[in-house]
Amino acid sequence: MAQESPKNSAAEIPVTSNGQLEDSHEHSFNRDLKCSLPVGLGLSETKITSHGFDGAKEGVVEAGQFPNKGSSASPKSVISPSSAAASRLAGQGCDLIIPTGGRAQQKSGPVVLADEVKNPAMEKLELVRKWSLNTYKCTRQIISEKLGRGSRTVDLELEAQIDILRDNKKKYENILRLAQTLSTQLFQMVNTQRQLGDAFADLSLKSLELHEEFGYNADTQKLLAKNGETLLGAINFFIASVNTLVNKTIEDTLLTVKQYESARIEYDAYRTDLEELNLGPRDANTLPKIEQSQQLFQAHKEKYDKMRNDVSIKLKFLEENKVKVLHNQLVLFHNAIAAYFSGNQKQLEQTLKQFHIKLKTSGADAPSWLEEQ
């Protein structure tokens, strides 16, 4: 085969007789082009000449038989890539650059751009920016309301119910404190009566001349201690029920009220911003701001209406639950106190059975002798 002129060649890569390349860069180049050679044709058996890409013919590969070792003749294979062949190589991920110096180099393959990945740091920065802007608007609204310069949205009926609820909570907390004090004092008195009854019973056994007198007092104090324990159980049940009503049910409603008030402040803050923008000029710069402010105002208005509806529903259910609970507990407290101080032990025990109150017997929590062993 006729050899192409060196002037027309862009690069010529010779190989040695044992199949090793003379240059590592050329080896890398031949390895990347291996995919374009026919099956069964090795780089060690070829000599590749790269011509210009202006030819109209497809690339031609010629290969001869590998000679025996020691042979002076070295078969050559010439590949002349055309523009079509070059496009195939590019499609296989081989992007080549042949510099003027005649040495082939490998360039990075085609880059496929994936969907843009959101940066977590930018998302956090955006959240902080929105939070700061919202906090600034709400703080400005609160200050303007306290200074009497800003307007606020008021639901007169709902605000009156909230004020009554807060006032009632304070009064119920006072009743709860007094009932806890009564329970503590009654517990101390019952404990003293029990000890006094034991002392009378001991003296009744040791003082024969006053046996009956000490015995009567011992029985009286023990009976008072027993009735005191019954009354103490009723009072503690009353305290537990009122404590649940005040510190759980009412507190949960007040938490919803706080969320409603926060929504009201945000609503008024964005309403004020929208009003200020509407009072200003309308041009190409202000119209997008007005539209954005309108959207934010509408979103906070929906939130405010939802929270107001939630508060109204909770206040209604709370009133019904409060009347039912306090009615039962006040009846219990009255009947127990009246039966105790009138000395009616049967009525006192019947009151506890009516409200399904179980008393803990004295020493029930203490382990027995077998359990201790």
GROMACS .gro file of C-alpha atoms in nm:
model
  373
    1MET     CA    1   0.000   0.000   0.000
    2ALA     CA    2   0.123   0.343  -0.085
    3GLN     CA    3   0.231   0.546   0.213
    4GLU     CA    4   0.071   0.886   0.263
    5SER     CA    5   0.301   1.186   0.253
    6PRO     CA    6   0.414   1.312   0.596
    7LYS     CA    7   0.299   1.659   0.504
    8ASN     CA    8  -0.056   1.540   0.481
    9SER     CA    9  -0.037   1.348   0.805
   10ALA     CA   10  -0.146   1.505   1.131
   11ALA     CA   11   0.018   1.241   1.350
   12GLU     CA   12   0.212   0.919   1.303
   13ILE     CA   13   0.238   0.669   1.586
   14PRO     CA   14   0.491   0.387   1.537
   15VAL     CA   15   0.497   0.075   1.753
   16THR     CA   16   0.786  -0.156   1.831
   17SER     CA   17   0.808  -0.517   1.729
   18ASN     CA   18   0.701  -0.644   2.072
   19GLY     CA   19   0.380  -0.438   2.075
   20GLN     CA   20   0.490  -0.168   2.328
   21LEU     CA   21   0.438   0.197   2.257
   22GLU     CA   22   0.724   0.438   2.266
   23ASP     CA   23   0.531   0.706   2.454
   24SER     CA   24   0.279   0.681   2.739
   25HIS     CA   25   0.064   0.964   2.591
   26GLU     CA   26   0.045   0.777   2.263
   27HIS     CA   27  -0.052   0.462   2.450
   28SER     CA   28  -0.340   0.644   2.616
   29PHE     CA   29  -0.448   0.781   2.280
   30ASN     CA   30  -0.443   0.436   2.115
   31ARG     CA   31  -0.637   0.286   2.410
   32ASP     CA   32  -0.917   0.540   2.369
   33LEU     CA   33  -0.934   0.470   1.996
   34LYS     CA   34  -0.938   0.096   2.042
   35CYS     CA   35  -1.315   0.094   2.030
   36SER     CA   36  -1.306   0.211   1.664
   37LEU     CA   37  -1.076  -0.070   1.536
   38PRO     CA   38  -1.213  -0.395   1.391
   39VAL     CA   39  -1.242  -0.701   1.610
   40GLY     CA   40  -0.925  -0.905   1.631
   41LEU     CA   41  -0.699  -0.620   1.529
   42GLY     CA   42  -0.460  -0.514   1.807
   43LEU     CA   43  -0.280  -0.186   1.843
   44SER     CA   44   0.047  -0.378   1.845
   45GLU     CA   45  -0.020  -0.488   1.486
   46THR     CA   46  -0.101  -0.149   1.344
   47LYS     CA   47   0.050   0.175   1.248
   48ILE     CA   48  -0.206   0.455   1.260
   49THR     CA   49  -0.182   0.767   1.052
   50SER     CA   50  -0.438   1.040   1.126
   51HIS     CA   51  -0.519   1.259   0.828
   52GLY     CA   52  -0.725   1.571   0.813
   53PHE     CA   53  -1.101   1.552   0.860
   54ASP     CA   54  -1.178   1.714   0.525
   55GLY     CA   55  -1.179   1.386   0.332
   56ALA     CA   56  -1.503   1.264   0.184
   57LYS     CA   57  -1.429   0.893   0.233
   58GLU     CA   58  -1.494   0.690   0.544
   59GLY     CA   59  -1.197   0.592   0.760
   60VAL     CA   60  -0.996   0.303   0.620
   61VAL     CA   61  -0.813   0.051   0.835
   62GLU     CA   62  -0.550  -0.171   0.681
   63ALA     CA   63  -0.370  -0.440   0.874
   64GLY     CA   64  -0.116  -0.701   0.782
   65GLN     CA   65   0.003  -1.018   0.944
   66PHE     CA   66   0.231  -0.973   1.239
   67PRO     CA   67   0.581  -1.085   1.135
   68ASN     CA   68   0.803  -1.319   1.324
   69LYS     CA   69   1.030  -1.181   1.585
   70GLY     CA   70   1.348  -1.048   1.447
   71SER     CA   71   1.195  -0.959   1.118
   72SER     CA   72   1.303  -0.625   0.985
   73ALA     CA   73   0.982  -0.555   0.802
   74SER     CA   74   0.704  -0.405   1.008
   75PRO     CA   75   0.350  -0.415   0.865
   76LYS     CA   76   0.151  -0.095   0.882
   77SER     CA   77  -0.215  -0.012   0.916
   78VAL     CA   78  -0.342   0.324   0.806
   79ILE     CA   79  -0.666   0.478   0.934
   80SER     CA   80  -0.789   0.791   0.765
   81PRO     CA   81  -1.080   0.924   0.966
   82SER     CA   82  -1.331   1.132   0.772
   83SER     CA   83  -1.589   1.368   0.916
   84ALA     CA   84  -1.844   1.084   0.949
   85ALA     CA   85  -1.594   0.865   1.130
   86ALA     CA   86  -1.503   1.152   1.355
   87SER     CA   87  -1.869   1.201   1.443
   88ARG     CA   88  -1.890   0.831   1.539
   89LEU     CA   89  -1.589   0.866   1.765
   90ALA     CA   90  -1.744   1.166   1.931
   91GLY     CA   91  -2.066   0.968   1.984
   92GLN     CA   92  -1.866   0.697   2.161
   93GLY     CA   93  -1.738   0.949   2.416
   94CYS     CA   94  -1.395   0.998   2.258
   95ASP     CA   95  -1.337   1.370   2.219
   96LEU     CA   96  -0.997   1.425   2.056
   97ILE     CA   97  -0.774   1.724   2.016
   98ILE     CA   98  -0.472   1.698   1.784
   99PRO     CA   99  -0.235   1.991   1.841
  100THR     CA  100  -0.003   2.130   1.575
  101GLY     CA  101   0.296   1.956   1.732
  102GLY     CA  102   0.172   1.625   1.596
  103ARG     CA  103   0.114   1.455   1.940
  104ALA     CA  104  -0.240   1.339   2.015
  105GLN     CA  105  -0.397   1.428   2.351
  106GLN     CA  106  -0.716   1.319   2.520
  107LYS     CA  107  -0.979   1.567   2.630
  108SER     CA  108  -1.257   1.503   2.874
  109GLY     CA  109  -1.564   1.341   2.723
  110PRO     CA  110  -1.899   1.512   2.666
  111VAL     CA  111  -2.051   1.651   2.987
  112VAL     CA  112  -2.421   1.589   3.056
  113LEU     CA  113  -2.574   1.854   3.279
  114ALA     CA  114  -2.810   1.708   3.536
  115ASP     CA  115  -3.096   1.889   3.705
  116GLU     CA  116  -2.982   2.164   3.930
  117VAL     CA  117  -2.939   2.039   4.286
  118LYS     CA  118  -3.072   2.267   4.556
  119ASN     CA  119  -2.813   2.389   4.796
  120PRO     CA  120  -2.917   2.326   5.160
  121ALA     CA  121  -2.723   2.629   5.276
  122MET     CA  122  -2.915   2.853   5.035
  123GLU     CA  123  -3.245   2.705   5.150
  124LYS     CA  124  -3.159   2.774   5.515
  125LEU     CA  125  -3.050   3.125   5.426
  126GLU     CA  126  -3.382   3.184   5.250
  127LEU     CA  127  -3.575   3.053   5.552
  128VAL     CA  128  -3.378   3.282   5.784
  129ARG     CA  129  -3.446   3.574   5.554
  130LYS     CA  130  -3.821   3.508   5.551
  131TRP     CA  131  -3.829   3.459   5.929
  132SER     CA  132  -3.637   3.783   5.987
  133LEU     CA  133  -3.869   3.978   5.757
  134ASN     CA  134  -4.180   3.833   5.923
  135THR     CA  135  -4.043   3.905   6.272
  136TYR     CA  136  -3.962   4.262   6.175
  137LYS     CA  137  -4.312   4.322   6.040
  138CYS     CA  138  -4.481   4.172   6.348
  139THR     CA  139  -4.257   4.365   6.590
  140ARG     CA  140  -4.330   4.688   6.407
  141GLN     CA  141  -4.704   4.612   6.425
  142ILE     CA  142  -4.692   4.542   6.801
  143ILE     CA  143  -4.498   4.861   6.873
  144SER     CA  144  -4.732   5.070   6.660
  145GLU     CA  145  -5.033   4.923   6.843
  146LYS     CA  146  -4.886   4.999   7.185
  147LEU     CA  147  -4.802   5.353   7.079
  148GLY     CA  148  -5.155   5.399   6.947
  149ARG     CA  149  -5.044   5.462   6.589
  150GLY     CA  150  -5.146   5.136   6.425
  151SER     CA  151  -5.486   4.976   6.383
  152ARG     CA  152  -5.572   4.623   6.496
  153THR     CA  153  -5.844   4.379   6.404
  154VAL     CA  154  -6.080   4.307   6.694
  155ASP     CA  155  -6.353   4.045   6.729
  156LEU     CA  156  -6.547   4.190   7.024
  157GLU     CA  157  -6.744   3.876   7.108
  158LEU     CA  158  -6.444   3.645   7.090
  159GLU     CA  159  -6.220   3.884   7.284
  160ALA     CA  160  -6.480   3.904   7.563
  161GLN     CA  161  -6.493   3.523   7.590
  162ILE     CA  162  -6.115   3.504   7.606
  163ASP     CA  163  -6.099   3.764   7.884
  164ILE     CA  164  -6.361   3.573   8.085
  165LEU     CA  165  -6.167   3.250   8.039
  166ARG     CA  166  -5.843   3.406   8.165
  167ASP     CA  167  -6.019   3.558   8.465
  168ASN     CA  168  -6.185   3.226   8.550
  169LYS     CA  169  -5.853   3.046   8.522
  170LYS     CA  170  -5.704   3.274   8.788
  171LYS     CA  171  -6.000   3.211   9.020
  172TYR     CA  172  -5.985   2.834   8.968
  173GLU     CA  173  -5.613   2.838   9.042
  174ASN     CA  174  -5.688   3.016   9.371
  175ILE     CA  175  -5.949   2.753   9.464
  176LEU     CA  176  -5.700   2.482   9.373
  177ARG     CA  177  -5.434   2.635   9.601
  178LEU     CA  178  -5.675   2.662   9.894
  179ALA     CA  179  -5.797   2.305   9.848
  180GLN     CA  180  -5.438   2.179   9.846
  181THR     CA  181  -5.370   2.370  10.167
  182LEU     CA  182  -5.684   2.217  10.328
  183SER     CA  183  -5.572   1.871  10.219
  184THR     CA  184  -5.227   1.920  10.372
  185GLN     CA  185  -5.369   2.047  10.700
  186LEU     CA  186  -5.631   1.770  10.714
  187PHE     CA  187  -5.362   1.510  10.652
  188GLN     CA  188  -5.161   1.646  10.944
  189MET     CA  189  -5.470   1.651  11.165
  190VAL     CA  190  -5.563   1.292  11.075
  191ASN     CA  191  -5.209   1.179  11.145
  192THR     CA  192  -5.219   1.355  11.484
  193GLN     CA  193  -5.557   1.198  11.571
  194ARG     CA  194  -5.427   0.854  11.482
  195GLN     CA  195  -5.122   0.898  11.707
  196LEU     CA  196  -5.341   1.037  11.985
  197GLY     CA  197  -5.574   0.738  11.960
  198ASP     CA  198  -5.279   0.499  11.988
  199ALA     CA  199  -5.155   0.686  12.298
  200PHE     CA  200  -5.500   0.664  12.463
  201ALA     CA  201  -5.525   0.294  12.386
  202ASP     CA  202  -5.184   0.230  12.542
  203LEU     CA  203  -5.277   0.418  12.859
  204SER     CA  204  -5.607   0.233  12.875
  205LEU     CA  205  -5.419  -0.091  12.910
  206LYS     CA  206  -5.171   0.037  13.165
  207SER     CA  207  -5.405   0.247  13.383
  208LEU     CA  208  -5.667   0.016  13.526
  209GLU     CA  209  -5.845   0.287  13.722
  210LEU     CA  210  -5.890   0.496  13.399
  211HIS     CA  211  -5.931   0.208  13.162
  212GLU     CA  212  -6.278   0.305  13.039
  213GLU     CA  213  -6.204   0.678  13.002
  214PHE     CA  214  -5.887   0.622  12.801
  215GLY     CA  215  -6.069   0.359  12.596
  216TYR     CA  216  -6.353   0.596  12.499
  217ASN     CA  217  -6.109   0.863  12.384
  218ALA     CA  218  -5.901   0.611  12.196
  219ASP     CA  219  -6.208   0.489  12.003
  220THR     CA  220  -6.321   0.847  11.931
  221GLN     CA  221  -5.985   0.956  11.793
  222LYS     CA  222  -5.953   0.644  11.580
  223LEU     CA  223  -6.302   0.700  11.440
  224LEU     CA  224  -6.220   1.064  11.364
  225ALA     CA  225  -5.898   0.957  11.195
  226LYS     CA  226  -6.088   0.706  10.984
  227ASN     CA  227  -6.349   0.962  10.880
  228GLY     CA  228  -6.070   1.212  10.814
  229GLU     CA  229  -5.905   0.970  10.576
  230THR     CA  230  -6.235   0.930  10.392
  231LEU     CA  231  -6.277   1.308  10.367
  232LEU     CA  232  -5.915   1.339  10.259
  233GLY     CA  233  -5.979   1.099   9.971
  234ALA     CA  234  -6.277   1.307   9.855
  235ILE     CA  235  -6.079   1.631   9.874
  236ASN     CA  236  -5.784   1.483   9.684
  237PHE     CA  237  -6.021   1.360   9.414
  238PHE     CA  238  -6.166   1.712   9.392
  239ILE     CA  239  -5.815   1.858   9.364
  240ALA     CA  240  -5.712   1.616   9.088
  241SER     CA  241  -6.020   1.694   8.879
  242VAL     CA  242  -5.987   2.071   8.915
  243ASN     CA  243  -5.615   2.050   8.843
  244THR     CA  244  -5.686   1.861   8.517
  245LEU     CA  245  -5.944   2.121   8.421
  246VAL     CA  246  -5.718   2.419   8.495
  247ASN     CA  247  -5.373   2.301   8.392
  248LYS     CA  248  -5.464   2.080   8.095
  249THR     CA  249  -5.803   2.161   7.944
  250ILE     CA  250  -5.803   2.538   7.997
  251GLU     CA  251  -5.428   2.561   7.928
  252ASP     CA  252  -5.473   2.382   7.596
  253THR     CA  253  -5.744   2.629   7.498
  254LEU     CA  254  -5.525   2.923   7.598
  255LEU     CA  255  -5.243   2.782   7.383
  256THR     CA  256  -5.478   2.793   7.086
  257VAL     CA  257  -5.568   3.150   7.187
  258LYS     CA  258  -5.198   3.245   7.176
  259GLN     CA  259  -5.168   3.101   6.826
  260TYR     CA  260  -5.478   3.296   6.727
  261GLU     CA  261  -5.329   3.620   6.860
  262SER     CA  262  -5.003   3.558   6.671
  263ALA     CA  263  -5.202   3.498   6.351
  264ARG     CA  264  -5.394   3.819   6.416
  265ILE     CA  265  -5.072   4.022   6.452
  266GLU     CA  266  -4.930   3.877   6.127
  267TYR     CA  267  -5.258   3.947   5.951
  268ASP     CA  268  -5.260   4.312   6.065
  269ALA     CA  269  -4.890   4.355   5.979
  270TYR     CA  270  -4.934   4.240   5.617
  271ARG     CA  271  -5.262   4.429   5.591
  272THR     CA  272  -5.081   4.749   5.690
  273ASP     CA  273  -4.809   4.683   5.430
  274LEU     CA  274  -5.069   4.632   5.158
  275GLU     CA  275  -5.249   4.953   5.254
  276GLU     CA  276  -4.925   5.152   5.242
  277LEU     CA  277  -4.840   5.015   4.897
  278ASN     CA  278  -5.188   5.092   4.766
  279LEU     CA  279  -5.154   5.451   4.882
  280GLY     CA  280  -4.829   5.494   4.686
  281PRO     CA  281  -4.778   5.538   4.311
  282ARG     CA  282  -4.852   5.255   4.070
  283ASP     CA  283  -4.580   5.194   3.812
  284ALA     CA  284  -4.382   4.907   3.667
  285ASN     CA  285  -4.169   4.881   3.983
  286THR     CA  286  -4.448   4.890   4.241
  287LEU     CA  287  -4.706   4.668   4.069
  288PRO     CA  288  -4.510   4.341   4.128
  289LYS     CA  289  -4.462   4.440   4.493
  290ILE     CA  290  -4.833   4.512   4.531
  291GLU     CA  291  -4.923   4.177   4.376
  292GLN     CA  292  -4.681   3.990   4.603
  293SER     CA  293  -4.810   4.179   4.908
  294GLN     CA  294  -5.167   4.092   4.809
  295GLN     CA  295  -5.081   3.722   4.796
  296LEU     CA  296  -4.911   3.729   5.137
  297PHE     CA  297  -5.204   3.922   5.283
  298GLN     CA  298  -5.452   3.667   5.149
  299ALA     CA  299  -5.251   3.375   5.291
  300HIS     CA  300  -5.234   3.532   5.638
  301LYS     CA  301  -5.601   3.624   5.624
  302GLU     CA  302  -5.692   3.260   5.563
  303LYS     CA  303  -5.471   3.156   5.854
  304TYR     CA  304  -5.629   3.418   6.080
  305ASP     CA  305  -5.983   3.307   5.990
  306LYS     CA  306  -5.894   2.942   6.055
  307MET     CA  307  -5.744   3.017   6.397
  308ARG     CA  308  -6.042   3.232   6.494
  309ASN     CA  309  -6.276   2.946   6.405
  310ASP     CA  310  -6.063   2.699   6.606
  311VAL     CA  311  -6.072   2.924   6.914
  312SER     CA  312  -6.450   2.963   6.893
  313ILE     CA  313  -6.500   2.586   6.875
  314LYS     CA  314  -6.261   2.516   7.165
  315LEU     CA  315  -6.423   2.781   7.384
  316LYS     CA  316  -6.762   2.624   7.323
  317PHE     CA  317  -6.649   2.272   7.412
  318LEU     CA  318  -6.452   2.401   7.711
  319GLU     CA  319  -6.760   2.571   7.854
  320GLU     CA  320  -6.965   2.253   7.826
  321ASN     CA  321  -6.688   2.039   7.979
  322LYS     CA  322  -6.624   2.290   8.258
  323VAL     CA  323  -6.989   2.299   8.368
  324LYS     CA  324  -7.012   1.920   8.372
  325VAL     CA  325  -6.689   1.865   8.564
  326LEU     CA  326  -6.735   2.141   8.819
  327HIS     CA  327  -7.096   2.041   8.885
  328ASN     CA  328  -6.994   1.689   8.988
  329GLN     CA  329  -6.690   1.800   9.185
  330LEU     CA  330  -6.874   2.070   9.379
  331VAL     CA  331  -7.149   1.825   9.476
  332LEU     CA  332  -6.885   1.578   9.594
  333PHE     CA  333  -6.699   1.840   9.795
  334HIS     CA  334  -7.017   1.968   9.964
  335ASN     CA  335  -7.156   1.626  10.058
  336ALA     CA  336  -6.822   1.503  10.192
  337ILE     CA  337  -6.760   1.809  10.409
  338ALA     CA  338  -7.119   1.808  10.542
  339ALA     CA  339  -7.113   1.436  10.626
  340TYR     CA  340  -6.774   1.460  10.798
  341PHE     CA  341  -6.853   1.749  11.029
  342SER     CA  342  -7.201   1.615  11.109
  343GLY     CA  343  -7.048   1.284  11.209
  344ASN     CA  344  -7.251   1.089  10.957
  345GLN     CA  345  -7.005   0.816  10.865
  346LYS     CA  346  -7.248   0.620  10.646
  347GLN     CA  347  -7.330   0.925  10.434
  348LEU     CA  348  -6.962   1.002  10.395
  349GLU     CA  349  -6.886   0.651  10.273
  350GLN     CA  350  -7.191   0.658  10.046
  351THR     CA  351  -7.067   0.983   9.888
  352LEU     CA  352  -6.737   0.821   9.796
  353LYS     CA  353  -6.914   0.518   9.648
  354GLN     CA  354  -7.134   0.748   9.441
  355PHE     CA  355  -6.828   0.900   9.275
  356HIS     CA  356  -6.640   0.566   9.254
  357ILE     CA  357  -6.356   0.680   9.480
  358LYS     CA  358  -6.134   0.410   9.623
  359LEU     CA  359  -5.942   0.489   9.938
  360LYS     CA  360  -5.596   0.364  10.012
  361THR     CA  361  -5.591   0.186  10.343
  362SER     CA  362  -5.321   0.293  10.584
  363GLY     CA  363  -5.011   0.081  10.545
  364ALA     CA  364  -5.129  -0.071  10.216
  365ASP     CA  365  -4.819   0.051  10.036
  366ALA     CA  366  -4.585  -0.093  10.299
  367PRO     CA  367  -4.443  -0.437  10.205
  368SER     CA  368  -4.536  -0.736  10.417
  369TRP     CA  369  -4.295  -0.936  10.630
  370LEU     CA  370  -4.271  -1.209  10.363
  371GLU     CA  371  -4.198  -0.951  10.091
  372GLU     CA  372  -3.922  -0.798  10.300
  373GLN     CA  373  -3.762  -1.139  10.350
   0.00000   0.00000   0.00000
